[in-house]
XYZ file of C-alpha atoms in Angstrom:
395
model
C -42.382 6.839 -54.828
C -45.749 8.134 -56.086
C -46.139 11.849 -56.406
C -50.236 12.683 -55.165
C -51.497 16.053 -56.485
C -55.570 15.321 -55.868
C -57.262 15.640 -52.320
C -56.177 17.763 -49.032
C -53.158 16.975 -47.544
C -54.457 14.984 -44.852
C -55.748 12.660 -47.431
C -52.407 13.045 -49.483
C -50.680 11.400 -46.246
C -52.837 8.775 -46.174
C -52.518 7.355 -49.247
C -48.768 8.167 -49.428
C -48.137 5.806 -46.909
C -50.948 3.243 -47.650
C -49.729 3.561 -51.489
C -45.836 2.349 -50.635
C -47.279 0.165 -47.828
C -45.480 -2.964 -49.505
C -42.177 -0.822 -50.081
C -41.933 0.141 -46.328
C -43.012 -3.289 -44.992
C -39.693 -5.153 -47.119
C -38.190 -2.061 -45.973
C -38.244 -3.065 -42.783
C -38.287 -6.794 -43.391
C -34.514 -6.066 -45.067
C -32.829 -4.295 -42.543
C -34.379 -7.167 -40.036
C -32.583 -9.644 -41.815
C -29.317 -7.632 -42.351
C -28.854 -6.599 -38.862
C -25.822 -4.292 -37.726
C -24.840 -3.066 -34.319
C -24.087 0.380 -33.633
C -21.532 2.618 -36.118
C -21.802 -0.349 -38.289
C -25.234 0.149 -40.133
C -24.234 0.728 -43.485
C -27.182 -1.818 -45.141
C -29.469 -0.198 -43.236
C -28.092 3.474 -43.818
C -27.915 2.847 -47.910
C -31.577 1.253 -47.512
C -32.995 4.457 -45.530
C -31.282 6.695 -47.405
C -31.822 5.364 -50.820
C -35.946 5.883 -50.270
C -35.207 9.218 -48.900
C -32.794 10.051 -52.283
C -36.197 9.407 -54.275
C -38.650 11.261 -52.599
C -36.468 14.124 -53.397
C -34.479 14.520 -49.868
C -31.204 16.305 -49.658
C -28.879 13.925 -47.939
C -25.692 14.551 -45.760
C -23.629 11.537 -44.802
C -20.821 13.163 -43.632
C -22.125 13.331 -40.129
C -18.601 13.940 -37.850
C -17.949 10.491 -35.801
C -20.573 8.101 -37.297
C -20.061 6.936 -40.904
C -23.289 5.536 -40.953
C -25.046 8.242 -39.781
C -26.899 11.464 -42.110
C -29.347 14.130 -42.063
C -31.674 14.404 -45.137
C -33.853 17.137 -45.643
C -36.262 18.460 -47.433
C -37.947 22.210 -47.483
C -41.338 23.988 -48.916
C -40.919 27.413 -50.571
C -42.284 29.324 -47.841
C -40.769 29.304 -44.067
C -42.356 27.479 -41.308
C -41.401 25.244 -38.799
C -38.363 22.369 -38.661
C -39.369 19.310 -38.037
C -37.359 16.409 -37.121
C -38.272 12.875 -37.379
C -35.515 10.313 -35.234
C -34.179 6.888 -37.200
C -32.732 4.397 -35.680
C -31.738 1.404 -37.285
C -28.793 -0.657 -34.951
C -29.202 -3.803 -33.728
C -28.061 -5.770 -30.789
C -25.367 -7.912 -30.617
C -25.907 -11.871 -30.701
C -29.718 -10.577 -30.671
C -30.198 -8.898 -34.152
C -33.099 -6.465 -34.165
C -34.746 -7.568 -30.540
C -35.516 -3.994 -30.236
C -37.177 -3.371 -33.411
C -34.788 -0.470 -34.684
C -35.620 -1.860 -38.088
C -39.184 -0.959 -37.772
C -38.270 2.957 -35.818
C -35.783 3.532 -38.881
C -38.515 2.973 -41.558
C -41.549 4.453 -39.625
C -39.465 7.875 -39.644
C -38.180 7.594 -42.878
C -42.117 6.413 -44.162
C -43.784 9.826 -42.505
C -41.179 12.357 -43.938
C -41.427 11.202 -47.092
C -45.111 11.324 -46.718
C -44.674 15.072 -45.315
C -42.342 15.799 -47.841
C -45.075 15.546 -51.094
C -46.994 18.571 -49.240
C -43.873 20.612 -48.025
C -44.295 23.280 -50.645
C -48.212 23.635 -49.469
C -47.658 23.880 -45.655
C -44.070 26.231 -46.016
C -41.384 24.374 -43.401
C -38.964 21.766 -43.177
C -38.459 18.078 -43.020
C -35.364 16.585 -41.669
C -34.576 13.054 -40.754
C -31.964 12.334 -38.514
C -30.225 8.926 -39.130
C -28.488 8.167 -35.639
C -26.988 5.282 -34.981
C -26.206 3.209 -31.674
C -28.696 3.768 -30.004
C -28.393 0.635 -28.107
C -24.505 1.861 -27.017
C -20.893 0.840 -27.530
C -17.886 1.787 -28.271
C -18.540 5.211 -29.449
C -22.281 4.879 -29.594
C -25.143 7.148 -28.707
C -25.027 9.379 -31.432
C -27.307 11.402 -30.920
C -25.238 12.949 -28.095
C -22.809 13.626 -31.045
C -25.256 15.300 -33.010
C -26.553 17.513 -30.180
C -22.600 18.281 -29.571
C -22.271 19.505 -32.734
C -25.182 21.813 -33.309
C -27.255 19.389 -35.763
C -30.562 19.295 -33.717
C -30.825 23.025 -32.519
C -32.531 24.637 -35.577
C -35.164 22.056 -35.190
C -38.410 23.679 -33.531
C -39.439 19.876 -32.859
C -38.544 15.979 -32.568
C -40.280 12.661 -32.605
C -39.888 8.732 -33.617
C -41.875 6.086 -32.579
C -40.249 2.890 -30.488
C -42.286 -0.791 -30.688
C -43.400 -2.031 -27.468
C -45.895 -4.805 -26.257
C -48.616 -1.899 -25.858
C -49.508 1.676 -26.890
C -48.603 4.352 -24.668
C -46.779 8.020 -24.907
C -43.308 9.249 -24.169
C -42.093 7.756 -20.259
C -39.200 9.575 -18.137
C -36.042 7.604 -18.754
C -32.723 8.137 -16.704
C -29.394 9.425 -17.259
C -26.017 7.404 -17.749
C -22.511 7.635 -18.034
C -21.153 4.091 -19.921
C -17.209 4.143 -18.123
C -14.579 1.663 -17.702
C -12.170 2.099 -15.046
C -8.630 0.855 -15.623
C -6.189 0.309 -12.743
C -2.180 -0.295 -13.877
C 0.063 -1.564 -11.286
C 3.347 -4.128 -11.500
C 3.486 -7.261 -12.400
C 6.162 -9.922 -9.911
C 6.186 -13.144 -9.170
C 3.112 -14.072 -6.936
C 5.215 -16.410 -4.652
C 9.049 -15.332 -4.855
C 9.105 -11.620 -5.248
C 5.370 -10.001 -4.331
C 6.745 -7.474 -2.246
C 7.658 -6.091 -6.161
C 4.343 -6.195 -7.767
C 1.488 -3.610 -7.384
C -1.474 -5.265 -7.869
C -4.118 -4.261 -10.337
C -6.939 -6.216 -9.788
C -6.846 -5.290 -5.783
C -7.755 -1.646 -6.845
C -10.378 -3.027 -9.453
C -11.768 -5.100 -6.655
C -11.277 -1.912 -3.776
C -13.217 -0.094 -6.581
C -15.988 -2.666 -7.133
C -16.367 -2.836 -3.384
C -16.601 0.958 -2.760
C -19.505 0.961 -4.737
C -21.246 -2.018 -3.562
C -20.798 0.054 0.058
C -22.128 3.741 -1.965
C -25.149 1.672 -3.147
C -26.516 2.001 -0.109
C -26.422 5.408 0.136
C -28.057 6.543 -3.051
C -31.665 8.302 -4.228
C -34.216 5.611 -5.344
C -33.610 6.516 -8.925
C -29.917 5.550 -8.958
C -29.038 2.624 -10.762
C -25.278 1.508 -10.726
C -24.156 -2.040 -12.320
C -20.675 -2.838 -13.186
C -18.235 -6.338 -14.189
C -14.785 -6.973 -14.428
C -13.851 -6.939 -17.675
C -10.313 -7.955 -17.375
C -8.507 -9.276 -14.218
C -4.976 -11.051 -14.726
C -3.601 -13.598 -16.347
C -2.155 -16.549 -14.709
C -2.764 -16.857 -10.704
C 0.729 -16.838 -10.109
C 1.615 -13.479 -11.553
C 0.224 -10.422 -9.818
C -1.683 -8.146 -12.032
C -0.419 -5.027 -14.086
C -3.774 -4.195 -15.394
C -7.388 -4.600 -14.701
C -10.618 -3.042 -16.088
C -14.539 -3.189 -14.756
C -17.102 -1.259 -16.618
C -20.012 0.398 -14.461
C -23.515 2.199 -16.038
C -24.273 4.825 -13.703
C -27.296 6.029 -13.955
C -29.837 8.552 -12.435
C -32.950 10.621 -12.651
C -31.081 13.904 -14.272
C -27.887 14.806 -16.008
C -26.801 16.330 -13.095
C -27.579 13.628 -10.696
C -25.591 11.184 -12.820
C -23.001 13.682 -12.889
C -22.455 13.780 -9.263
C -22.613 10.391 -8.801
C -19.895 9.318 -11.432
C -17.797 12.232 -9.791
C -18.522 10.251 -6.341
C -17.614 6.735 -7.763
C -13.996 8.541 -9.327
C -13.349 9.728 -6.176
C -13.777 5.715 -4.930
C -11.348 5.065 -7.565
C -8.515 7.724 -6.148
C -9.198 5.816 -3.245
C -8.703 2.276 -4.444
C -5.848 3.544 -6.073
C -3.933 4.814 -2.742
C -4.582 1.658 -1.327
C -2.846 -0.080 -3.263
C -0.349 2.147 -5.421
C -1.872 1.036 -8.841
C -2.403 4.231 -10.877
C -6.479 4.497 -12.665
C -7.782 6.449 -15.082
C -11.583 6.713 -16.173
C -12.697 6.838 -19.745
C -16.129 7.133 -21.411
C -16.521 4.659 -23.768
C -19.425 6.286 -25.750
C -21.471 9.867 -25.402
C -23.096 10.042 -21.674
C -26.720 9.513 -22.216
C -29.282 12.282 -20.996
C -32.797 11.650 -19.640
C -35.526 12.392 -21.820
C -37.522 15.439 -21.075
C -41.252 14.899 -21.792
C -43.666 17.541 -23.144
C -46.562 16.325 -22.415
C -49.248 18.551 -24.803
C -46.942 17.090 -27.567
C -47.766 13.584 -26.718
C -51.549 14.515 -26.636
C -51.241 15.275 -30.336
C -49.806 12.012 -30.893
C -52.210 9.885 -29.123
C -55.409 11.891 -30.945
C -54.012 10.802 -33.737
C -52.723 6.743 -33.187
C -56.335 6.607 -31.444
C -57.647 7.454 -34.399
C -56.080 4.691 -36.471
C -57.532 2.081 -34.009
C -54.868 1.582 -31.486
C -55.626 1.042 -28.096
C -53.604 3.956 -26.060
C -52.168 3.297 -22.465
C -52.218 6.700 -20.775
C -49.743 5.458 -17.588
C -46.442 4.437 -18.362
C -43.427 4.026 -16.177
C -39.727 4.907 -17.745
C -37.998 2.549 -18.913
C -34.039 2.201 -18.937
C -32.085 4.697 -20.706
C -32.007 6.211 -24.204
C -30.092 8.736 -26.196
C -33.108 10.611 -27.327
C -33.186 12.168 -24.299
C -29.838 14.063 -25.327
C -31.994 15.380 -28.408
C -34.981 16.035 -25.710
C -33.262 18.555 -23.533
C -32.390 20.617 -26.817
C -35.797 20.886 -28.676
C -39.557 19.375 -27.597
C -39.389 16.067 -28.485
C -41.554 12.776 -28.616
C -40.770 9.160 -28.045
C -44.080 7.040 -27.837
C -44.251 3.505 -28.380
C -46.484 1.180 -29.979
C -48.287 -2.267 -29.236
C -46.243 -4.872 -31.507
C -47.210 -8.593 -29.810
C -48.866 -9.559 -26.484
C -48.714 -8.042 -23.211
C -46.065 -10.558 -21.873
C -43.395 -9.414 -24.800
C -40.064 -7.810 -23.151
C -37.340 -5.889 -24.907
C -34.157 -7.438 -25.880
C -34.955 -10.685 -26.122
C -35.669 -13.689 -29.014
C -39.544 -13.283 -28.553
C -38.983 -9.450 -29.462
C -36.883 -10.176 -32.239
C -39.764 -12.614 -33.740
C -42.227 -9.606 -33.112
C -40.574 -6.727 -34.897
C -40.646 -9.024 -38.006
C -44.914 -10.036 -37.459
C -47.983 -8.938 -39.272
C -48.866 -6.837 -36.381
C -45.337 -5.249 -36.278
C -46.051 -4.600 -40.061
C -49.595 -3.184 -39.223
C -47.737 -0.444 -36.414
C -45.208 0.546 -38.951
C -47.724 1.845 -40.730
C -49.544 3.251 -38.226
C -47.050 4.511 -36.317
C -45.008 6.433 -39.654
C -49.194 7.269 -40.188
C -48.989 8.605 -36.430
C -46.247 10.870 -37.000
C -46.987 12.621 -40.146
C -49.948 13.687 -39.084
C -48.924 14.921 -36.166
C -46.090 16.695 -37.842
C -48.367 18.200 -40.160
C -50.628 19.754 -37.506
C -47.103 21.136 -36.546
C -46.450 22.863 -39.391
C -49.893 24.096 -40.246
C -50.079 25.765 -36.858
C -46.482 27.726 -36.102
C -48.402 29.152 -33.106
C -48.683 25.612 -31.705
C -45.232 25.243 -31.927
C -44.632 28.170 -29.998
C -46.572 26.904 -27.558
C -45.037 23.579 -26.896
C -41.843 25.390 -27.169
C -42.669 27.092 -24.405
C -43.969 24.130 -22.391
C -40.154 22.252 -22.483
C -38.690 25.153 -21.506
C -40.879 25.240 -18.380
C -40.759 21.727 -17.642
């Protein structure tokens, strides 16, 4: 990485970023073509992380729960505000990146290291978070892990920017608990002996129904989708075990709280029904909604308007993501930026195709571009900071 000593520091994160254009484009090209789903990024951590180790970052990796997560850092001389910059870097099963994670990883990693050659002038610190799973799992989210164990709460602010088919700031997203819901009963003979068994699947399928009937009963914002994941194995046996996983999601933590409460409570009754025992487990960190500031986002569109893209000032929330978990804890941002044509929709081929394009290329740049500066009107103005602080607490 280049080392520029000559011009402000506005100019000095320009041309950091326009000088190791080509770097951050293969960058992101690489971890496209390697993709890893969640808690198994370790190409893309050692890609991240080896850029990072240049530029002079202090890297953790021993992040509890995630092996490919870590926190790098790096600090002026002088005290000033903490500034976190999201990476994520997982990609979807069967899909590869069809989310563009490979293009969120490098755009965070491409604006700290741009903040980090004019640390020591503006006082402060730079921290990227490497988080992986976004997209979920078994044991995914981790960015509920990090907030659980106090790695976000020193920050005075967050933000990463997510590819999209348009340009637009951070959207409400909802809440949601990932659980599967096992029901053990006793297996028999289906013909000679039933009177023996204690069937499984009828308190899977007691369960499934219960919530078909609650669906009808919940606030607009509740979403609530669920399968059978396992159901018997031969027709003539009655089931011992059965699982069906369910997302339930809602507006706020602690709607999606009550609501997972309410469909456990369907399960005790499923289970009394038929005298199969249940239990619940969460299969990764519950997800929070994301808590928008919105005189943070203003800061980032001045300054992605200023590189030329086109800024959508209404946006609906999309889905769920575990940057809200980060959200609650310290202002954060979560913008998105154009990538392909209007028509383009998450998660599928098309996307995939996108997050490796020239334009994809072109809002790296401008997105890591984006966040620097926006970061570094953070940290030249502590009193701003304060201000937005005060803002998410009110919101």
């Amino acid at each position: 990485m280049s080392s520029i000593v000559e011009g402000s520091i506005h100019e000095t994160i320009l041309q950091s970023i326009e000088q190791n254009r080509q770097t951050y484009i293969e960058t992101s090209h690489y971890i496209h073509d390697h993709p890893e789903v969640g808690n198994e990024e370790y190409v893309a951590q050692d890609t991240l992380c080896s850029l990072l180790d240049t530029a002079g970052f202090s890297i953790d990796r021993k992040i509890p729960e995630h092996p490919t997560a870590f926190r790098a850092v790096k600090k002026g001389t002088s005290n000033g505000p903490k500034i976190g910059l999201i990476a994520e870097y997982d990609a979807l099963p069967g899909l590869g990146h069809a989310c563009g994670h490979n293009i969120i990883g490098t755009a965070s990693v491409a604006a700290a290291i741009a903040l980090g050659e004019v640390v020591e002038e503006t006082g402060g610190e730079i921290v990227v978070l490497g988080t992986p799973a976004e997209e979920g799992g078994p044991n995914g989210s981790a960015k509920g892990t990090f907030v659980r164990h106090g790695l976000v709460q020193d920050l005075d602010a967050c933000m990463m920017v997510h590819p999209l088919s348009h340009t637009t700031g951070s959207a409400p997203t909802l809440a949601v608990d990932p659980v599967d819901f096992e029901f053990f009963g006793k297996a028999a003979h289906a013909a000679s002996n039933p009177e023996d068994g204690i069937n499984a699947l009828d308190g899977i399928l007691h369960l499934y129904n219960g919530v078909n009937a609650l669906r009808e009963h919940v606030t607009d914002d509740v979403r609530i989708h669920g399968v059978i994941l396992d159901g018997g194995q031969a027709p003539n046996i009655v089931p011992d075990y059965a699982r069906a996983r369910f997302f339930i999601r809602a507006a706020t933590r602690e709607s999606c709280d009550k609501w997972t409460k309410r469909i456990q409570q369907i399960a005790e009754g499923a289970s009394l029904m038929t005298g199969a025992d249940w239990k619940m487990t969460r299969i990764q960190n519950g997800v929070d909604n994301f808590k928008v500031t919105p005189s943070f986002d203003k800061i980032f569109k001045q300054k992605i308007e200023a590189l030329g893209e086109t800024y959508l000032s209404e946006r609906k929330g999309l889905g769920s993501t575990d940057a809200g978990n980060i959200s609650q804890v310290v202002p954060t941002i979560h913008p998105y930026i154009k990538i392909g044509p209007e028509s383009l929709v998450a998660h599928t081929d098309a996307f995939r195709e996108a997050a490796r394009s020239e334009e994809a290329d072109q809002a790296l740049l401008n997105g890591g571009t984006a966040l620097a500066q926006t970061a570094l009107e953070l940290l030249q103005n502590p009193g701003l900071v304060e201000e937005l602080k005060k803002e998410h607490q009110s919101e």
